[in-house]
Coordinates of C-alpha atoms and ligand atoms in Angstrom, one line a residue:
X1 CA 102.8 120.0 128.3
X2 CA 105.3 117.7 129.4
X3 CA 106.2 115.0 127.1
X4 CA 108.2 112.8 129.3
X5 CA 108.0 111.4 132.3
X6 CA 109.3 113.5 135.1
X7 CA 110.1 112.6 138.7
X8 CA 106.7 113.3 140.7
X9 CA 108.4 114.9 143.1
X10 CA 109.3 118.1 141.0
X11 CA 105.9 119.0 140.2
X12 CA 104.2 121.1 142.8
X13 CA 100.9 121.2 140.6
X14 CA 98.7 119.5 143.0
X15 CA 95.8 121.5 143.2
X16 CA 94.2 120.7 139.7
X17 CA 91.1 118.3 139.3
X18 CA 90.4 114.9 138.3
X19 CA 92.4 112.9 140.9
X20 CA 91.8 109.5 141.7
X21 CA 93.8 108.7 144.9
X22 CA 97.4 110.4 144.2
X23 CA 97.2 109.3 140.6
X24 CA 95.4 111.7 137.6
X25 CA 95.5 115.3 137.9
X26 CA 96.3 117.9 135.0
X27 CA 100.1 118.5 134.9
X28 CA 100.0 121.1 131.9
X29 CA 101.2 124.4 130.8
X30 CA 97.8 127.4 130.7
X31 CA 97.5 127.0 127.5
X32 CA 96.2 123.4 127.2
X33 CA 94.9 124.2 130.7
X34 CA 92.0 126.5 129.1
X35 CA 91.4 124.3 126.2
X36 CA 91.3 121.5 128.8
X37 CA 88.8 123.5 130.8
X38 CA 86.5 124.2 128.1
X39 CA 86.1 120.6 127.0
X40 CA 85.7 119.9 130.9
X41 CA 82.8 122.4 131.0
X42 CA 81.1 121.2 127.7
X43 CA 81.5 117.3 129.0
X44 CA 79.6 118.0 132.4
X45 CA 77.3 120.2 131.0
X46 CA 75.6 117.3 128.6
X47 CA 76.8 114.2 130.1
X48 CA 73.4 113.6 131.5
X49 CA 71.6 115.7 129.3
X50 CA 68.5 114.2 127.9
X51 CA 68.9 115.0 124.0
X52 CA 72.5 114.4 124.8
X53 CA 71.7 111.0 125.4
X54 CA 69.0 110.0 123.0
X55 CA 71.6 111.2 120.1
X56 CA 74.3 109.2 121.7
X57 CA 72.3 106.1 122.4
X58 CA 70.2 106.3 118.3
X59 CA 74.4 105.9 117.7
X60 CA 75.0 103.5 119.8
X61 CA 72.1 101.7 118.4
X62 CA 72.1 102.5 114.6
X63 CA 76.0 102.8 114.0
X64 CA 77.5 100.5 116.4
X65 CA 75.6 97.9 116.6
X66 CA 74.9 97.9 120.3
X67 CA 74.4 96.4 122.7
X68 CA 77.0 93.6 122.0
X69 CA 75.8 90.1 123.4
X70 CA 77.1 87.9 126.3
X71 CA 78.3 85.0 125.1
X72 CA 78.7 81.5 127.0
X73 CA 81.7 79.8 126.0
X74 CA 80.6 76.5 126.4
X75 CA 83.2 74.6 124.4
X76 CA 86.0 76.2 126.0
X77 CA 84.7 75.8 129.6
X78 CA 84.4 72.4 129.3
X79 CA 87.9 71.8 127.8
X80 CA 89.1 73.7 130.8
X81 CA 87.1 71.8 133.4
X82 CA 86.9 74.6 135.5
X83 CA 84.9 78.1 135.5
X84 CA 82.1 78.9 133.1
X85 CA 83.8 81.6 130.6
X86 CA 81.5 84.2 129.7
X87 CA 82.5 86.8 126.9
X88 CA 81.6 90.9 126.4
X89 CA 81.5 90.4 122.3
X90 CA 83.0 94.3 122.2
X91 CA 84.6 92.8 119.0
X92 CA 81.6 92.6 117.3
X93 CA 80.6 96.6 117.6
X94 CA 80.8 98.5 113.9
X95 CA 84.7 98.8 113.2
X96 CA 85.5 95.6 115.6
X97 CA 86.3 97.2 119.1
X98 CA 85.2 99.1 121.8
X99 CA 87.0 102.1 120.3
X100 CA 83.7 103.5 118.9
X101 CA 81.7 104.0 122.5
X102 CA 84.0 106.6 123.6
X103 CA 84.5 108.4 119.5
X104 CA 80.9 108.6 119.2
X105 CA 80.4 110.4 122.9
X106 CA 83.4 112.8 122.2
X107 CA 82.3 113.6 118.6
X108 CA 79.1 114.6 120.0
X109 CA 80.9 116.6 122.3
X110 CA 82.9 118.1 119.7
X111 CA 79.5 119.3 117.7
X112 CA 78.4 121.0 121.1
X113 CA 81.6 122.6 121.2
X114 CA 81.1 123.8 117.4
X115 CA 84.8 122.1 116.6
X116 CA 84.9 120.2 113.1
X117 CA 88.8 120.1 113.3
X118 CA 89.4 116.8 114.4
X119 CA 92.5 115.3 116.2
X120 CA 93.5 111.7 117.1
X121 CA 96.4 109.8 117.9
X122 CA 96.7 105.7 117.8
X123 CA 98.2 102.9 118.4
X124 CA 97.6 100.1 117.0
X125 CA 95.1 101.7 114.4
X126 CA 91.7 101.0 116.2
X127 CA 91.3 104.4 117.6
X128 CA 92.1 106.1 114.4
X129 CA 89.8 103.8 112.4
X130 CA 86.8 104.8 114.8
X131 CA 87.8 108.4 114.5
X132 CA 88.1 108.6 111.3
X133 CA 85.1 106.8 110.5
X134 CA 83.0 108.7 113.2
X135 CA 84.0 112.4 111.3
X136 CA 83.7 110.9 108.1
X137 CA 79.9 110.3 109.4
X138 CA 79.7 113.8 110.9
X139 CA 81.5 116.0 108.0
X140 CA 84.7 116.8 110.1
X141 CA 88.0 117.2 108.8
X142 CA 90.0 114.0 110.7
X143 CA 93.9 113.9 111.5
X144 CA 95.2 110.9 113.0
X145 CA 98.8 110.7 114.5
X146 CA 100.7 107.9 114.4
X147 CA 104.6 106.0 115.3
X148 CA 105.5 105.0 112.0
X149 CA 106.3 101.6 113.5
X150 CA 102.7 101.0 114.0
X151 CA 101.9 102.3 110.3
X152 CA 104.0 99.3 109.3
X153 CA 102.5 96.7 111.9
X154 CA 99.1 98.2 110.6
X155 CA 99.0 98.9 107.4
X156 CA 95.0 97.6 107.1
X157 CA 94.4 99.6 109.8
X158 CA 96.3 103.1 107.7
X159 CA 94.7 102.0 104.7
X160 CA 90.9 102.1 106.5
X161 CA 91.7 105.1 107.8
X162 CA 92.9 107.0 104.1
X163 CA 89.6 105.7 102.9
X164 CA 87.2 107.3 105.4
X165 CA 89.2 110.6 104.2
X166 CA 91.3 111.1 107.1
X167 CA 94.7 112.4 106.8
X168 CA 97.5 109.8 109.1
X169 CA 100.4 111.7 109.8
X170 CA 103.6 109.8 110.8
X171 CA 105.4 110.1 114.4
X172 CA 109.0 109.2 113.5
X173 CA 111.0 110.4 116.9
X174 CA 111.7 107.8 119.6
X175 CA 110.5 104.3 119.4
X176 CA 107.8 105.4 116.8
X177 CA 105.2 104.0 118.7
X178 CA 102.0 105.2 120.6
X179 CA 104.0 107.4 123.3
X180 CA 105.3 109.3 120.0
X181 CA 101.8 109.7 118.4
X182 CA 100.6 111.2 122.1
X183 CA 103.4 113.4 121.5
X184 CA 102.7 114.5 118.4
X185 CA 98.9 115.0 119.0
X186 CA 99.6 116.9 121.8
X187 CA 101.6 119.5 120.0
X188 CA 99.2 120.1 117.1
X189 CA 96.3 120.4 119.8
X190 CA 98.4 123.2 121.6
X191 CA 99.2 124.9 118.6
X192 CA 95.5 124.8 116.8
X193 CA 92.7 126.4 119.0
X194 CA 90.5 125.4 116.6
X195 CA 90.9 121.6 117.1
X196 CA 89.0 119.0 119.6
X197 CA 91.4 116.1 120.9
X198 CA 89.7 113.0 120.3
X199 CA 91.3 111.1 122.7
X200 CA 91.6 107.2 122.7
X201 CA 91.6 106.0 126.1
X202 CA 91.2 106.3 129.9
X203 CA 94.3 108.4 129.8
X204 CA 96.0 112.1 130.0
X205 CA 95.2 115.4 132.1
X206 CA 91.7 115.7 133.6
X207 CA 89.2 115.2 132.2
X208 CA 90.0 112.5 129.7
X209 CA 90.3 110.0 132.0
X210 CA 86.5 110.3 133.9
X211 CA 85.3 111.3 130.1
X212 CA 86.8 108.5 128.5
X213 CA 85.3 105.8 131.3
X214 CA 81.9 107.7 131.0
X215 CA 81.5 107.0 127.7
X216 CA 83.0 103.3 128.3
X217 CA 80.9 102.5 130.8
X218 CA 78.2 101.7 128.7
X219 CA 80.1 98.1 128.4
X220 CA 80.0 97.4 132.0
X221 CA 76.3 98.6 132.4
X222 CA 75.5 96.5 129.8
X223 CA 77.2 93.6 130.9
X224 CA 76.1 93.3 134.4
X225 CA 72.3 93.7 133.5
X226 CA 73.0 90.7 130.6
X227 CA 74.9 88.6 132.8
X228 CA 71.5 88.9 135.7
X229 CA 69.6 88.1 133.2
X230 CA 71.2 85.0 131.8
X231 CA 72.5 83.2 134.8
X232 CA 70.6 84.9 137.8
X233 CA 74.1 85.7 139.2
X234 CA 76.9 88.3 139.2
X235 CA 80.1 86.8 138.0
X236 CA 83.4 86.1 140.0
X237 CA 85.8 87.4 138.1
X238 CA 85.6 90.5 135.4
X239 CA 88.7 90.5 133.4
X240 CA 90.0 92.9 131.0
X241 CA 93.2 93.9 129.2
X242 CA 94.8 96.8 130.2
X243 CA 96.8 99.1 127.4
X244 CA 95.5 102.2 128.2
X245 CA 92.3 101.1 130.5
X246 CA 89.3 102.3 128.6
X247 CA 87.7 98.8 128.0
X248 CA 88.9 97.5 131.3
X249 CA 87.2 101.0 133.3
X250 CA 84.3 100.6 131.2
X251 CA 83.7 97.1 132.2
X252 CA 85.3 97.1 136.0
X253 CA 82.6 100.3 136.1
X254 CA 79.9 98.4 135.8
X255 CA 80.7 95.8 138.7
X256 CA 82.8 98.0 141.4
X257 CA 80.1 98.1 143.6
X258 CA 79.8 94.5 143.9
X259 CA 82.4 93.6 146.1
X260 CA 82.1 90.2 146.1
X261 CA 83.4 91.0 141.8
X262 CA 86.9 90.3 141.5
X263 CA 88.4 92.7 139.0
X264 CA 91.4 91.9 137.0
X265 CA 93.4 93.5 134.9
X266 CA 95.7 91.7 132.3
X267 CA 98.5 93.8 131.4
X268 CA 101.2 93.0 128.5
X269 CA 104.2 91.0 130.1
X270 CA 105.5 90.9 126.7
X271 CA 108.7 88.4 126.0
X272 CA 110.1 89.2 129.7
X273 CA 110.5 91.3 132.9
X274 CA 113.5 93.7 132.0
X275 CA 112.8 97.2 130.5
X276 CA 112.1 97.4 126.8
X277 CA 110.4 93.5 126.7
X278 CA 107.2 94.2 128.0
X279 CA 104.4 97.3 128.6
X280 CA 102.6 96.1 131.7
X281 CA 103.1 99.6 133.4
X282 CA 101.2 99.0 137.0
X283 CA 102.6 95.6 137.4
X284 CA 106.3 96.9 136.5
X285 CA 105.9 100.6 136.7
X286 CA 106.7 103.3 139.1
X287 CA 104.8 106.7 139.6
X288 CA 105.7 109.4 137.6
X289 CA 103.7 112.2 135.2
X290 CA 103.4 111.4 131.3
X291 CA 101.3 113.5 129.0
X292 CA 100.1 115.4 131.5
X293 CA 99.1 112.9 134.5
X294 CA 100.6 111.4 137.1
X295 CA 100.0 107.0 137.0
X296 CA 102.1 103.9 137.1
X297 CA 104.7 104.6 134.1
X298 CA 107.8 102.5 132.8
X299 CA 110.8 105.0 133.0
X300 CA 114.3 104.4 132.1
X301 CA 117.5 105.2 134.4
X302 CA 117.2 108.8 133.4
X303 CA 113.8 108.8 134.7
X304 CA 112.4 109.5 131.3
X305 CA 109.4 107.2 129.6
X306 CA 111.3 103.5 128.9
X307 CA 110.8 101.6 125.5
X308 CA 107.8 99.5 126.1
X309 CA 107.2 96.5 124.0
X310 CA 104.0 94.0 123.4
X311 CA 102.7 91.6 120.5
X312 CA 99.8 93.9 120.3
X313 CA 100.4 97.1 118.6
X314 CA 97.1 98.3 121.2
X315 CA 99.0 97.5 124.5
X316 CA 102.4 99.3 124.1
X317 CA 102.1 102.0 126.1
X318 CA 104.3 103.5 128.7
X319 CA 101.9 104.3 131.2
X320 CA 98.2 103.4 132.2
X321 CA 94.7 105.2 133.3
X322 CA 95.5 106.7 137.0
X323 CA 91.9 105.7 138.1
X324 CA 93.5 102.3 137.5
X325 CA 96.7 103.1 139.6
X326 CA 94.5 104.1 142.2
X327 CA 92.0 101.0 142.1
X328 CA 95.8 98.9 142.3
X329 CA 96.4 101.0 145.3
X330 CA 93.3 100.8 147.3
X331 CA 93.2 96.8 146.1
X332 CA 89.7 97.1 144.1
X333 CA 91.5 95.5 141.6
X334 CA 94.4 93.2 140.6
X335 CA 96.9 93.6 137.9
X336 CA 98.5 90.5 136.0
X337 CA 101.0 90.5 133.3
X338 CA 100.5 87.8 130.6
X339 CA 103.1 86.7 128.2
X340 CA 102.7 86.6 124.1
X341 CA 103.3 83.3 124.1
X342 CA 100.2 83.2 126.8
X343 CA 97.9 85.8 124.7
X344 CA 99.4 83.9 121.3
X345 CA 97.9 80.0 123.0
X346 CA 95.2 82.2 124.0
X347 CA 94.4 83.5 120.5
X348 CA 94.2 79.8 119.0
X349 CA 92.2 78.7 121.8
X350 CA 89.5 80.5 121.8
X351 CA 89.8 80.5 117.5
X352 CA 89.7 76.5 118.0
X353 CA 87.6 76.0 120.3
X354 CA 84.5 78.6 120.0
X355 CA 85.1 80.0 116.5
X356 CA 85.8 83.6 117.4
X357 CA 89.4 84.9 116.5
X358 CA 90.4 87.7 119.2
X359 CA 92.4 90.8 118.8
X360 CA 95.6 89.4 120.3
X361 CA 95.2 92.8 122.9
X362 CA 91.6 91.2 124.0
X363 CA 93.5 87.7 124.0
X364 CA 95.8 88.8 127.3
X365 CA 92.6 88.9 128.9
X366 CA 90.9 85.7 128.0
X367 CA 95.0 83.8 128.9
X368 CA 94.5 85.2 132.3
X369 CA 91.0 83.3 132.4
X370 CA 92.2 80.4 130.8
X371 CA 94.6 80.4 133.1
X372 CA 92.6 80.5 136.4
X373 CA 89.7 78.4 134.9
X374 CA 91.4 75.0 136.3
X375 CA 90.9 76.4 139.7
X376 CA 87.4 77.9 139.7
X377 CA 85.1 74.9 139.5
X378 CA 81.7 76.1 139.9
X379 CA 82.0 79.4 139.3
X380 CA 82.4 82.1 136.4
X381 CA 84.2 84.5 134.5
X382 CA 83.6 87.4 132.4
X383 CA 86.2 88.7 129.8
X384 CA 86.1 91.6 127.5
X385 CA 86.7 90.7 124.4
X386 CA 87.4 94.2 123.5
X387 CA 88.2 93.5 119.5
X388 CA 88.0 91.1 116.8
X389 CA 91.5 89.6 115.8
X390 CA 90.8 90.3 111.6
X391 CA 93.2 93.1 112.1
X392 CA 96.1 90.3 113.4
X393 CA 95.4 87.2 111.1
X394 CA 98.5 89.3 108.3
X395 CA 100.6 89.4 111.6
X396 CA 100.1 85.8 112.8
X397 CA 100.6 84.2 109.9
X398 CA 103.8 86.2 109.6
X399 CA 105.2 85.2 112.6
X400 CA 104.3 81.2 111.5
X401 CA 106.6 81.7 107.8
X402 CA 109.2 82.6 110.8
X403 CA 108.9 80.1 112.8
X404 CA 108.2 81.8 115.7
X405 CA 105.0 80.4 116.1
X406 CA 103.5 77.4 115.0
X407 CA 99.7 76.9 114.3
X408 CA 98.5 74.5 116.6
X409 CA 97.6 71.0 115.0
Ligands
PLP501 C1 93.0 99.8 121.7 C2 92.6 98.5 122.1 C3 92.9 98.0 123.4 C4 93.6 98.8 124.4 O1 93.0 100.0 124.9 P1 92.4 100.2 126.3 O2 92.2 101.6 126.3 O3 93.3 99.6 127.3 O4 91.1 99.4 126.3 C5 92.4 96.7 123.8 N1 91.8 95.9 122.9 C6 91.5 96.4 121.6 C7 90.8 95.4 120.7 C8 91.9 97.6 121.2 O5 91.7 98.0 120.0

């Protein structure tokens, strides 16, 4: 499995499954190939399988929470003047995030496939959390990768995770950061038949990516028959951050039919455009294979993965879900990059103004919508808000003892 990002033009592998466009595939060695296969084979066999589906859904119901409302964000569309601001409350599903849809579907996939070895890597900590919660509730031993720079940004989130019994095992090449946990996942899934890869998002070889927005699209089915119901109308806009693209593919899923739907994608801009300040990899990315797919990636001179950066420990991650590569390149959808500063304003706003605090990855979304609002008069916008900002309130209030924020008055 290649572990860094190669020019596209040296890989002749172009015969596998799970394209989208020229983006996706399955650039891997035969080994993960077969392992790949069988997790392929298990996921179409009981996708739409009936008991399949009742066991995911009592989950989805009893565990999670679901369905998450549609809320109208009244206060903040009138301060705006502008578009009515509608929000996917992902945050409030067991655990805070929309992590848990897709952990739930490939756990059950997992117990089809008789594996209780379970492997995960994460970011920013909400993955793991959901992993290791979701074993915890199914008896399976739970190993979580991840950068020792994120174990420090999210120490909570490490602390959760020790609790539910999983084991967290620190990634300390490179930046120490999500790329290195993929990394290190990756390995121990090669070397440990045994294992099943609990992957986080809308990422890696086929079929993680179609899996991953199967089991996400539960958000965007969801949404569109709430948002009927409430307002009679399909939305203008759906917008979504993009770190990986799971909760933006699970709700763009829902509305890519509807042409009339803009979709739009808020990437990390980070503190500026040159390599190593920001993550947004479609927006400032060129094609190239990471972790065994071929997507929009942010390489370095050498043509290897570049240092990404974001605010949010969620978004920093050198590449992005080829299906959204592909919905860039046919022009389904649109890809933005938003600032800290603008997800940190963001953040307040909505904390001010409605009394929900964001995860500061769900807040790059709702700045894009702030953002536009002015402009929309008489119409309306959906965001997923894919997390609760709980998780965030230790770094926040870090950065205001540092003076490099303030809270707003
Ligand atoms: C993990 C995470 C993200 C980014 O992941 P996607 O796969 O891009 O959805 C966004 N928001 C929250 C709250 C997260 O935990």
């Amino acid at each position: 499995m290649s572990t860094t990002a190669q020019n596209t033009n040296n890989n002749t592998n172009e015969n596998s499954l799970g394209f989208f466009g020229k983006h996706g595939g399955q650039f891997v060695s035969p080994e993960i190939k077969e392992r790949l296969d069988e997790v392929a084979k298990c996921f179409l066999t009981y996708k739409d399988d009936k008991d399949f589906l009742s066991e995911l859904n009592a989950l989805y119901k009893h565990f999670s929470g679901r369905p998450t409302p549609i809320f109208y964000c009244e206060n903040l569309s009138k301060k705006l003047g502008g578009a009515d601001i509608y929000l996917k409350r992902e945050d409030l599903n067991h655990l805070g995030a929309h992590k848990l849809n897709n952990v739930l579907g490939q756990m059950l996939l997992a117990k089809r496939m008789g594996k209780t070895k379970i492997i995960a890597e994460t970011g920013a900590g909400q993955h793991g959390v959901a992993t290791a919660a979701t074993a915890a509730l199914f008896g399976y031993e739970c190993t979580v990768y991840m950068g020792e720079e994120d174990m420090r940004r999210q120490e909570l989130n490490v602390l959760r995770m020790r609790m539910m019994g999983a084991k967290v095992v620190a990634a300390k090449s490179g930046q120490k950061t999500l790329k290195e946990a993929v990394d290190e996942a990756l390995t121990a899934y090669a070397n440990d038949k045994d294992t099943f890869y609990v992957l986080g998002s809308a990422v890696g070889p086929y079929p993680y990516p179609e899996l991953v927005r199967h089991f996400q699209s539960i958000i965007g089915k969801e949404a569109r028959e709430q948002f009927l119901e409430q307002t009679n109308t399909l939305p203008n806009m759906v917008v979504a951050c993009v770190g990986g693209g799971s909760n933006a593919i699970g709700i763009f899923s829902g509305f890519i039919n509807d042409k009339d739907v803009a979709l739009i994608g808020a990437e990390p801009g980070g503190r500026g455009n040159n390599l190593g300040d920001h993550a947004a990899s479609i927006v400032h990315g060129q094609e190239a294979i990471l972790h065994g797919f071929k997507s929009y990636c942010i390489i370095d001179e050498k043509g290897e993965a570049g240092p990404v950066y974001s605010i949010s420990a969620g978004l920093d991650y050198p590449s992005v879900g080829p299906e959204h590569a592909h919905l860039k390149d046919i022009g389904r959808a649109d890809y933005k990059a938003i600032t800290d500063k603008e997800a940190v304003d963001a953040f307040f706003m909505l904390s001010r103004t409605q009394g929900i605090i964001p995860a500061l990855e769900s807040a790059h979304a709702l700045a894009y919508a702030i953002k536009v609002a002015p402009t929309m008069k008489g119409k309306s916008i959906l965001v997923c808000l894919s997390g609760r900002g709980d998780k965030d309130v230790d770094q926040i209030s870090q950065m205001i003892k540092d003076n490099l924020i303030q809270l707003p008055k």
